[in-house]
Tab-separated table of C-alpha atoms in Angstrom:
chain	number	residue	atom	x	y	z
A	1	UNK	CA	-7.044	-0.445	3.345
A	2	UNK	CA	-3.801	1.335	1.707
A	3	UNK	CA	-3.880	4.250	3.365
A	4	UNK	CA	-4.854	3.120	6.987
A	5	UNK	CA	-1.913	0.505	6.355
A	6	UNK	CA	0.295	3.227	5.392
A	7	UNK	CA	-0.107	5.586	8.093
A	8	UNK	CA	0.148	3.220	10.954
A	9	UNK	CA	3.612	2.541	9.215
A	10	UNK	CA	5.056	5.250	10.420
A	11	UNK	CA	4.177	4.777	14.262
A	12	UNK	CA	6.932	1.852	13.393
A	13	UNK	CA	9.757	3.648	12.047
A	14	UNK	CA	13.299	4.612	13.240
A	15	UNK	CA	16.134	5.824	12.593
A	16	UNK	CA	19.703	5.222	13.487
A	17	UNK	CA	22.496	7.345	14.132
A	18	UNK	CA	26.218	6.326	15.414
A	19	UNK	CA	28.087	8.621	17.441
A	20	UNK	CA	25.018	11.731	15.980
A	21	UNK	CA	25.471	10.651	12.484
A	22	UNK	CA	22.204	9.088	10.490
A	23	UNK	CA	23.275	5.192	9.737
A	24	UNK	CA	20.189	4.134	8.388
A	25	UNK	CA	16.468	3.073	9.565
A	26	UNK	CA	14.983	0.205	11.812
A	27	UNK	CA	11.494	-0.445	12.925
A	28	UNK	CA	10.538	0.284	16.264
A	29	UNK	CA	7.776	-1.719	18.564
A	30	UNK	CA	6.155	-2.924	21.446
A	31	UNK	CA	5.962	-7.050	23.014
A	32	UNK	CA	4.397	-7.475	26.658
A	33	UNK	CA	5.621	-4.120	27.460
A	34	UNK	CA	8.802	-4.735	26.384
A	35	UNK	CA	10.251	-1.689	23.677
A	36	UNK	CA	12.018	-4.333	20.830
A	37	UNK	CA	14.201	-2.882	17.309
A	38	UNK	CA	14.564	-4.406	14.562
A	39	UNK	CA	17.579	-2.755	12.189
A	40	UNK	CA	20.045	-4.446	9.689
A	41	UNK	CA	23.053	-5.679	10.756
A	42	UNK	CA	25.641	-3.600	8.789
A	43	UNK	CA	23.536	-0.401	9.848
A	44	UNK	CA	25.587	-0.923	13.274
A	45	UNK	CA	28.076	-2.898	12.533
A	46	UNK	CA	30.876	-0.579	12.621
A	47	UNK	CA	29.564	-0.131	16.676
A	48	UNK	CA	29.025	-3.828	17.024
A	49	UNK	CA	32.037	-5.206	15.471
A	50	UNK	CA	34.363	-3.515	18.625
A	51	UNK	CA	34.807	-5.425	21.858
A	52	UNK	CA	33.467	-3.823	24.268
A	53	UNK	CA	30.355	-2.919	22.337
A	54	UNK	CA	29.521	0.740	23.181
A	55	UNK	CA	26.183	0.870	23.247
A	56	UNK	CA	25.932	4.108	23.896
A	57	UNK	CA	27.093	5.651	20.821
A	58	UNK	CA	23.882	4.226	19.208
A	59	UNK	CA	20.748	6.682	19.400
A	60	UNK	CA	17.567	5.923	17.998
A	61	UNK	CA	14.647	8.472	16.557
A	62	UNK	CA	11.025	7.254	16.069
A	63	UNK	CA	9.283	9.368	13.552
A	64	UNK	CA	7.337	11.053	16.443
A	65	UNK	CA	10.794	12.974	17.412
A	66	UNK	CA	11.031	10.476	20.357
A	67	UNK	CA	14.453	8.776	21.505
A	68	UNK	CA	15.232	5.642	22.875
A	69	UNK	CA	18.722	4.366	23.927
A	70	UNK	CA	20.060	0.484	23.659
A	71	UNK	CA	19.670	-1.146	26.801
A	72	UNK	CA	20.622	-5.265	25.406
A	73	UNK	CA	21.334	-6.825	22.168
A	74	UNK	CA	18.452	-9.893	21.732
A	75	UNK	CA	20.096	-11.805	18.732
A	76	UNK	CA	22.698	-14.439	18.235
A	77	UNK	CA	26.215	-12.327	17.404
A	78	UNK	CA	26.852	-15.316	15.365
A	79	UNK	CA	24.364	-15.194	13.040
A	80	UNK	CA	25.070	-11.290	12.754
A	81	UNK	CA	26.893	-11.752	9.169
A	82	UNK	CA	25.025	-14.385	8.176
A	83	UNK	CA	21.957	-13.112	8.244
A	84	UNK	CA	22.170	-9.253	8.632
A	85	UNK	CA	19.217	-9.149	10.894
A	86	UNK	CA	19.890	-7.426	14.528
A	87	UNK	CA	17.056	-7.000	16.998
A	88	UNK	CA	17.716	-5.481	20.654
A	89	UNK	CA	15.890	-4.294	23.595
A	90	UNK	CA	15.544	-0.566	23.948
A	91	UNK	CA	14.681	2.055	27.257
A	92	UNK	CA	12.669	4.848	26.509
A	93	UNK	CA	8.817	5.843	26.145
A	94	UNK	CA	6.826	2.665	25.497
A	95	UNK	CA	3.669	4.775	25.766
A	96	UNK	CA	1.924	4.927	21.664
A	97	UNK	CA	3.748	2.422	20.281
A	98	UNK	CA	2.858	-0.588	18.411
A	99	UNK	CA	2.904	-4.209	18.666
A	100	UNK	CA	3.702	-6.066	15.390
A	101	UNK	CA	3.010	-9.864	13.459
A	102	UNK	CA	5.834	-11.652	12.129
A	103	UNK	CA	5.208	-13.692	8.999
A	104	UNK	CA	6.246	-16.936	10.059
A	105	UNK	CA	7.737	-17.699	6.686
A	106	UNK	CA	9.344	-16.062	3.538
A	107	UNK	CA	6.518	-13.815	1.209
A	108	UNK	CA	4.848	-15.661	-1.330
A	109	UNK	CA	6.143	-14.635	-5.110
A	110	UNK	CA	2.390	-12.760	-5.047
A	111	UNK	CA	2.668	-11.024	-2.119
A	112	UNK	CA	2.161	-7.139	-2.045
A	113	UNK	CA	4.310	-5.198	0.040
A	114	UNK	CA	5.469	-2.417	1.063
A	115	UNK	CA	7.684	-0.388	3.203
A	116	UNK	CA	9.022	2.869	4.190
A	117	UNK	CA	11.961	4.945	3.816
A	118	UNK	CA	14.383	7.328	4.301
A	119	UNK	CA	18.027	7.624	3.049
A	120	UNK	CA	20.571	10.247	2.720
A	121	UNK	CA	18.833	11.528	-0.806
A	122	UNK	CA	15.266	10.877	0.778
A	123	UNK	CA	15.231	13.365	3.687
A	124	UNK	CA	11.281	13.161	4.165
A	125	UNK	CA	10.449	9.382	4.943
A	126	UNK	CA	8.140	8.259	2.109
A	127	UNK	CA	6.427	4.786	1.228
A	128	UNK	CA	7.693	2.421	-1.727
A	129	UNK	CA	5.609	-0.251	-2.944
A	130	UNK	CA	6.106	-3.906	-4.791
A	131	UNK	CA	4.905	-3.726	-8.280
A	132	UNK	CA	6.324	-7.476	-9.418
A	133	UNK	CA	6.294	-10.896	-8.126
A	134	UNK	CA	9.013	-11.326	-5.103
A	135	UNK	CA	11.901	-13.844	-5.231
A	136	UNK	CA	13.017	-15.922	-2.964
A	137	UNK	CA	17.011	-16.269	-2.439
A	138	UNK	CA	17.529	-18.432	0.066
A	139	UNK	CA	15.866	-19.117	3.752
A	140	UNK	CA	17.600	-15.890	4.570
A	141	UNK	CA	17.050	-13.043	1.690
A	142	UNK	CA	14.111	-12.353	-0.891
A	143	UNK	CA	13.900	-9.602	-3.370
A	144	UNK	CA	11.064	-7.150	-4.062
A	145	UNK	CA	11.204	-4.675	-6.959
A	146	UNK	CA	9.454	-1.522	-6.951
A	147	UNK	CA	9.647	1.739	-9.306
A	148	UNK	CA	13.149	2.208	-10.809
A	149	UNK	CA	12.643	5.849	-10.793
A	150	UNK	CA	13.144	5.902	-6.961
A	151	UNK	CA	16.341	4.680	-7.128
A	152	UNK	CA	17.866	7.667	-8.360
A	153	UNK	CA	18.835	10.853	-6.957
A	154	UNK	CA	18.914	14.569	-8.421
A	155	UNK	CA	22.785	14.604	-8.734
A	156	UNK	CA	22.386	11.355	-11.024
A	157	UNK	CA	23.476	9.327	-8.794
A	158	UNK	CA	21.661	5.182	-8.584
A	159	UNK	CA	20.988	2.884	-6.503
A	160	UNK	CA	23.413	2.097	-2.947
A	161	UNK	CA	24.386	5.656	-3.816
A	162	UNK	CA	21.535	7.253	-4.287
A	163	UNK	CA	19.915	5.501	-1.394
A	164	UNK	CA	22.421	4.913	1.256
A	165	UNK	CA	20.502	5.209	4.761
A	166	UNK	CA	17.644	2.813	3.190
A	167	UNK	CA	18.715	-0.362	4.846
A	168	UNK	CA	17.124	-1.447	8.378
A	169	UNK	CA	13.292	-0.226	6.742
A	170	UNK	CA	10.746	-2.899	7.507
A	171	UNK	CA	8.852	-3.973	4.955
A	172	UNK	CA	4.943	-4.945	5.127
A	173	UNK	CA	2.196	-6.867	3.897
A	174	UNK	CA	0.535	-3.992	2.019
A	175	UNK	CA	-3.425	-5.258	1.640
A	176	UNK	CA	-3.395	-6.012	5.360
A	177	UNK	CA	-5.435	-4.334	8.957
A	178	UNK	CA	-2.309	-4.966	10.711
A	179	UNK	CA	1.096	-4.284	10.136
A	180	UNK	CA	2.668	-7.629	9.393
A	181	UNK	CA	6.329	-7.228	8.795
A	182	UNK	CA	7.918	-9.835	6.581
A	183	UNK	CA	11.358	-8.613	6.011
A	184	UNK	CA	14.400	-5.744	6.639
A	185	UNK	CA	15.710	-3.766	3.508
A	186	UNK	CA	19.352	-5.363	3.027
A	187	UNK	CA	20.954	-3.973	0.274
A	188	UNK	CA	20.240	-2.900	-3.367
A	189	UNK	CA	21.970	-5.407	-5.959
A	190	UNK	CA	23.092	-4.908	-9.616
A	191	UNK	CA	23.185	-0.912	-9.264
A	192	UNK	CA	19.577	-0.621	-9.359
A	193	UNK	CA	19.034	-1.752	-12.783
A	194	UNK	CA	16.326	-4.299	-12.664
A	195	UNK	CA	14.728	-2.443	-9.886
A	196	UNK	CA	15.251	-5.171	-7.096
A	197	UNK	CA	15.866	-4.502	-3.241
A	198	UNK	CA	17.368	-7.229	-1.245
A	199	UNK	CA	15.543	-8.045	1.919
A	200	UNK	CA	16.268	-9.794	5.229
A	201	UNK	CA	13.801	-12.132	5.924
A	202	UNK	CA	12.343	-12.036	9.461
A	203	UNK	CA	10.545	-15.108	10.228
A	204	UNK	CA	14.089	-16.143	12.104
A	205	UNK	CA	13.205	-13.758	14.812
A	206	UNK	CA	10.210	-15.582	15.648
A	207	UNK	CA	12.479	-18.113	16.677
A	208	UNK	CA	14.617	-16.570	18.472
A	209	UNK	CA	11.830	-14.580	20.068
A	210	UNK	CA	9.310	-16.660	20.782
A	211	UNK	CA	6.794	-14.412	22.549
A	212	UNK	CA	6.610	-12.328	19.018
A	213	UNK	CA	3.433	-12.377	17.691
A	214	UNK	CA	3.136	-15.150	14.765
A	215	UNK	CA	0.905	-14.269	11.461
A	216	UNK	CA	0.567	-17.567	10.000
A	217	UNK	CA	-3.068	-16.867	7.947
A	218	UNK	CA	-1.743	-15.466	4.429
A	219	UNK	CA	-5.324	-16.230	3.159
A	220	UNK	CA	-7.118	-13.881	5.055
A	221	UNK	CA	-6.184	-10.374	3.887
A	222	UNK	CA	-5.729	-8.580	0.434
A	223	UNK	CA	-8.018	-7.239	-2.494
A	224	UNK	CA	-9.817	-10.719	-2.573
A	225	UNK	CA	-10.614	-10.307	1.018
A	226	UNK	CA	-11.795	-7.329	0.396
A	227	UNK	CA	-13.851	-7.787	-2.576
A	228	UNK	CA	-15.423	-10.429	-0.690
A	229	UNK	CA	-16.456	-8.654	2.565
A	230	UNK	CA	-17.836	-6.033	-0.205
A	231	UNK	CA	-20.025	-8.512	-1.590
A	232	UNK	CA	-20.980	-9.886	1.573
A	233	UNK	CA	-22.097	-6.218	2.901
A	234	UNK	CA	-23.999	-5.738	-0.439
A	235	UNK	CA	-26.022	-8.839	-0.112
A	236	UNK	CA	-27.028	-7.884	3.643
A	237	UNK	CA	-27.682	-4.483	3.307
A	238	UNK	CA	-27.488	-2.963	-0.372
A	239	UNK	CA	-31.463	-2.472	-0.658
A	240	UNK	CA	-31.005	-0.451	2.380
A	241	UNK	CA	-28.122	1.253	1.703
A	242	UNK	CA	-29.420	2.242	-1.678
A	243	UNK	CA	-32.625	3.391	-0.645
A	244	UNK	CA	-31.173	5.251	1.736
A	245	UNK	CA	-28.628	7.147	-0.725
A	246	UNK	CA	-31.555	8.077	-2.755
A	247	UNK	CA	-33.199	9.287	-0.249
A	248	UNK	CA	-30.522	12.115	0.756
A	249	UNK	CA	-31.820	15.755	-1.316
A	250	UNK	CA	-27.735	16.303	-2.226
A	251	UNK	CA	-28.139	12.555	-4.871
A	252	UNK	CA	-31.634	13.103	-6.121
A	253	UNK	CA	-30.898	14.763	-9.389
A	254	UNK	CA	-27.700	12.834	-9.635
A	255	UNK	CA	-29.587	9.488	-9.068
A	256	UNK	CA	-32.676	10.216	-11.836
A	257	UNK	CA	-30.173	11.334	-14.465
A	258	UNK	CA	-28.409	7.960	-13.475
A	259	UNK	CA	-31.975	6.068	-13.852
A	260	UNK	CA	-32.718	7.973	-17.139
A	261	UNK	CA	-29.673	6.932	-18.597
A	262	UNK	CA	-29.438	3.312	-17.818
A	263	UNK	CA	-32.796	2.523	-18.967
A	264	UNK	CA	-31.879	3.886	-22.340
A	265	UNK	CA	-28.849	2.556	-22.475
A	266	UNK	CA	-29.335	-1.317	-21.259
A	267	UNK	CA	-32.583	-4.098	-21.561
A	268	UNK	CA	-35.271	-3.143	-18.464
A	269	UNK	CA	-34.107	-6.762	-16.525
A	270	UNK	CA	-30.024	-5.360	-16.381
A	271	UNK	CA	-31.946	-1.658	-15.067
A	272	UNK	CA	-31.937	-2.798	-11.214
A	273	UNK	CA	-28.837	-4.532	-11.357
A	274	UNK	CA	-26.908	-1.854	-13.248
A	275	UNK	CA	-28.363	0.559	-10.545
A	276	UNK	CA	-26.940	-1.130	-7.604
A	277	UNK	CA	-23.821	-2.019	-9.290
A	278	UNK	CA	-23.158	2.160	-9.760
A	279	UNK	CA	-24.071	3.041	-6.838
A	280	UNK	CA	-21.570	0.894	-5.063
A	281	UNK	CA	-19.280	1.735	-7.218
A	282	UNK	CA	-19.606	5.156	-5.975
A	283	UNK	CA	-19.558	4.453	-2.374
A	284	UNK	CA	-16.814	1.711	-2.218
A	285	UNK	CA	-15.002	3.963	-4.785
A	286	UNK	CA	-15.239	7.035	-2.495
A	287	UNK	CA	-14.112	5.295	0.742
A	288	UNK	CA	-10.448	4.209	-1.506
A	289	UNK	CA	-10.397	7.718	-3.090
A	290	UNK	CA	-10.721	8.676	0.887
A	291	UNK	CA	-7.886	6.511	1.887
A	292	UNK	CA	-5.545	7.583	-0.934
A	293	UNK	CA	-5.594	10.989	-0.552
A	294	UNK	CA	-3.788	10.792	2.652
A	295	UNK	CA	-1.120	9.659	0.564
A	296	UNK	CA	0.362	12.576	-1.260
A	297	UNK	CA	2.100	10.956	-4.731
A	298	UNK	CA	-0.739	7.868	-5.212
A	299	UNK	CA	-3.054	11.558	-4.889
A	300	UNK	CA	-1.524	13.494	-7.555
A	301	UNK	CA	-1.019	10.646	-10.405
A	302	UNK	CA	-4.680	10.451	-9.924
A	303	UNK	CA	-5.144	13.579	-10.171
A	304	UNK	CA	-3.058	13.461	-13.331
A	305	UNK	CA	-5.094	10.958	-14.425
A	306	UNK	CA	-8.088	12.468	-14.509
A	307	UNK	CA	-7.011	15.718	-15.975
A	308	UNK	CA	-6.003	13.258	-19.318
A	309	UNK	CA	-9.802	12.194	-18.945
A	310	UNK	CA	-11.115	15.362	-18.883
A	311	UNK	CA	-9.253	16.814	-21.927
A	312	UNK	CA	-10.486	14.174	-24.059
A	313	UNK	CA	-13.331	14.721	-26.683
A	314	UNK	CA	-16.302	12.696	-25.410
A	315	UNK	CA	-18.590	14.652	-27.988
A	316	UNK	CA	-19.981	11.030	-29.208
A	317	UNK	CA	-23.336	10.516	-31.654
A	318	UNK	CA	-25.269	7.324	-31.754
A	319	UNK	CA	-28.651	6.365	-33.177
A	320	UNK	CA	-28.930	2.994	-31.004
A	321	UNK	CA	-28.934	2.327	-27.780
A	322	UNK	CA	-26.576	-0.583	-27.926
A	323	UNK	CA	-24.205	1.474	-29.917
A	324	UNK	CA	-23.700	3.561	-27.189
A	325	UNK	CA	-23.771	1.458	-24.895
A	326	UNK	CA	-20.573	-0.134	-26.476
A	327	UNK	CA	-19.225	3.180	-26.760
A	328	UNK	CA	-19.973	3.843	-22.698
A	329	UNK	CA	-17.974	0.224	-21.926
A	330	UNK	CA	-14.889	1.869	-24.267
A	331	UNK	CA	-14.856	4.932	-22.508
A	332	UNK	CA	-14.626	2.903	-19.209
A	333	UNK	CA	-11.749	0.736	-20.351
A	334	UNK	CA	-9.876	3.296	-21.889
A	335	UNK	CA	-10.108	6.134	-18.462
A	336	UNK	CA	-8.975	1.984	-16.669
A	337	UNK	CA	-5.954	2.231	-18.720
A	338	UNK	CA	-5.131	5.708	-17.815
A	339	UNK	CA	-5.656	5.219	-14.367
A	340	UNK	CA	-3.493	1.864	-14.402
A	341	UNK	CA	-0.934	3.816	-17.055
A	342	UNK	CA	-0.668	6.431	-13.424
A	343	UNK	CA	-0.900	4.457	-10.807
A	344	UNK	CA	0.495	0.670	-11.277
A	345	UNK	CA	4.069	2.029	-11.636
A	346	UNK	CA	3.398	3.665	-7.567
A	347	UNK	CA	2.233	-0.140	-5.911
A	348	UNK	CA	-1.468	0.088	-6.525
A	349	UNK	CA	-3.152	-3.192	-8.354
A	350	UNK	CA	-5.655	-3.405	-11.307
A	351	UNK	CA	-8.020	-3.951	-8.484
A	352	UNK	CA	-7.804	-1.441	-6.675
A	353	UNK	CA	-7.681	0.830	-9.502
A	354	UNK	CA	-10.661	-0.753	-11.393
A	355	UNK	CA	-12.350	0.545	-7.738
A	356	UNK	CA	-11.848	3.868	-8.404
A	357	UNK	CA	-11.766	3.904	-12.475
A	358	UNK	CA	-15.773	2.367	-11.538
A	359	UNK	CA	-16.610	5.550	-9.439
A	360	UNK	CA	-15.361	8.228	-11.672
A	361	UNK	CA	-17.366	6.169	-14.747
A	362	UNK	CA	-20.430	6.129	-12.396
A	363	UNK	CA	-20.206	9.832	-11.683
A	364	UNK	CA	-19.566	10.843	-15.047
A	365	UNK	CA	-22.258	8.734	-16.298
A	366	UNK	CA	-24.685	11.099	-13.905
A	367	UNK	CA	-23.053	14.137	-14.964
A	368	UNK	CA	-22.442	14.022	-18.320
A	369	UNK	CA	-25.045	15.368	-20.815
A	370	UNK	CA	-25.987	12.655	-22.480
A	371	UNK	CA	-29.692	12.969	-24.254
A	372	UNK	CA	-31.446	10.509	-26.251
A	373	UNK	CA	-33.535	11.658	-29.486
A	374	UNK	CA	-36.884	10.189	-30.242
C-alpha cells in the first residue's frame, strides 16, 4: 500500500517556474479531459498580483520532463489571499496523467499523510510523511508535522530557509489505493521548531469545481482496512495457500525446522495455529518489504535495523520449553522496538512495522539453530 501510493505520487507533481526561475511545486491532473493545477497562491503571486496577468511567464514541469503552459485561471481572485489556494486550466499533453479525489472536508487529527517535495535545498523530489496527529486551524489551514530533521539544510540553515520551493506540494492520504489529496503545503511556521507544516486545505475546490471527483468514505482505507481484507483472505483461502507454500521444494527445509520448533516450543492445540500465523507473517510481510524497497530511505533504516539485530548475542540456554518460549516473545518485542526506533521517525506506523518485525521473527525462527536436549 505505501509504496504503490508513493509512486503514483509522482505522476502528480509539478513544478513552477516564473520568467525560467523554480517558484515552487503544484500538483498536476486530469478531469473529463480537462489538464487542471493545483499550486499555492504566493508561489505565483508576484505574476498574478500585475494587471494584465502575464500568463505566459508561468511554465510548468511534471516530473516526467513534460511542459504545460497556463491557458485560464479557475479560482475566485478574491479568495486568492485568503485562502492561498490557486487552481487553473493548463494546455499541454493530457496523455498519462491522472485523475484525483478531493477530500470533501479537513483531515481528521488521525489521518496519515503524506506528500512530496522539492525545494531549493531538496533538488531530487523526495516523499515526507505525518508522524503526529494533524491540527486543524481554521476551515482554511491544518498543520501536519513530520521529521524535524528534514527541515534543515547542509549550510545550517531551517525551516522557510532551508525549504523555500516546498510550497504548492499536494499532500495525500497515505494508507490509501488512490491518491486522495487533502491539502497544499502553505508555509512552515515557528522556524521549524515543533516540526509543523502549514497546509491549504482543498475541500474549497470541490466547490468551486464541482465536476472534481469527491472522496467522502474516510472509513474505507488505512492499516485497519488492510488488516481486515488480510483476515478476510486468510479465512477463504489460508489452508490453501499454506499447503501450497509447503508444497514448493525452495520452503521444505525451512517449513520442518519451523514445525520442529513450534512444537517444542508451544502446547500441541497452539501448533496449527502458530503455523498459519508464521507463515502469513512471511507472506504478508514479504509483499510490504516488496513495496518499501521501492522507496530508497524507508529501505535503508531497515536495513539499519536489521544489521542492530544481527549483531546482537542471541546465544540463549534454557531447560524448559516455556522458558524459551518467553525468551522467543522478548526477542520479538525487542527487534519491534528497533524496527519502530528506525522507521516511525520516516511516516511508517507500529502497524505496519509490527508486519514486517513478524516476518523477519518468522524467518529467523526457521533459520536460527535452535536445538532442544532430551
Amino acid at each position: 500500500m505505501i509504496g504503490t501510493s508513493i509512486n503514483i505520487m509522482k505522476d502528480v507533481c509539478a513544478h513552477v517556474y516564473l520568467e525560467g526561475i523554480f517558484s515552487g511545486c503544484a500538483i498536476i491532473f486530469s478531469n473529463n479531459n480537462i489538464i487542471y493545477l493545483v499550486t499555492a497562491f504566493h508561489v505565483v503571486k508576484p505574476i498574478f498580483m500585475h494587471e494584465p496577468i502575464n500568463l505566459g511567464c508561468i511554465t510548468i514541469q511534471d516530473e516526467n520532463g513534460r511542459f504545460f503552459s497556463i491557458s485560464s485561471i479557475r479560482s475566485d481572485k478574491s479568495s486568492w489571499e485568503k485562502t492561498d489556494i490557486v487552481m487553473c486550466i493548463l494546455n499541454g499533453p493530457i496523455d498519462g496523467l491522472r485523475d484525483l479525489f478531493f477530500l470533501s472536508e479537513s483531515p481528521k487529527p488521525h489521518f496519515k499523510l503524506m506528500s512530496r517535495v522539492k525545494s531549493n535545498s531538496i533538488k531530487q523530489p523526495s516523499a515526507i510523511f505525518s508522524i503526529h496527529q494533524n491540527e486543524n486551524v481554521n476551515n482554511d489551514f491544518f498543520l501536519f508535522t513530520t521529521d524535524k530533521a528534514l527541515m534543515e539544510n547542509s549550510s545550517g540553515d531551517v525551516g522557510a530557509t532551508a525549504l523555500k520551493g516546498i510550497s504548492g506540494s499536494g499532500v495525500f492520504l497515505k494508507e490509501h489505493n488512490s491518491l486522495v489529496l487533502v491539502g497544499i503545503i502553505s508555509s512552515i511556521p515557528d522556524e521549524a521548531m515543533l516540526g509543523k507544516i502549514k497546509c491549504c486545505c482543498t475541500s474549497a475546490l470541490i466547490k468551486l469545481e464541482p465536476n472534481l471527483k469527491k472522496h467522502d468514505d474516510q472509513s474505507g482505507y488505512g492499516i485497519n482496512n488492510l488488516l481486515f481484507n488480510i483476515e478476510l483472505i486468510r479465512r477463504e483461502t489460508m489452508e490453501k495457500t499454506i499447503s501450497s507454500w509447503e508444497s514448493n521444494p525452495e520452503n521444505v527445509i525451512f517449513s520442518n525446522n519451523i514445525d520442529r520448533k513450534i512444537n517444542e516450543l508451544l502446547p500441541d492445540y497452539k501448533v496449527t495455529t502458530e503455523k498459519i500465523k508464521i507463515v502469513c507473517n512471511l507472506l504478508n510481510g514479504n509483499s510490504l518489504l516488496n513495496e518499501i524497497s521501492k522507496v530508497n530511505f524507508l529501505k535503508s533504516a531497515y536495513e539499519q535495523a536489521n544489521v542492530i539485530f544481527d549483531g546482537r548475542d542471541l546465544n540463549v540456554f534454557f531447560s524448559d520449553a516455556s522458558s524459551a518460549h518467553a525468551e522467543y516473545k522478548k526477542i520479538h518485542n525487542d527487534y519491534m522496538n528497533i524496527l519502530a526506533d528506525k522507521l516511525i521517525p520516516l511516516g511508517m506506523s507500529r502497524d505496519e512495522i509490527l508486519l514486517l518485525s513478524n516476518k523477519d521473527i518468522a524467518t529467523w525462527l526457521g533459520n536460527c539453530d535452535l536445538d532442544f536436549i532430551k
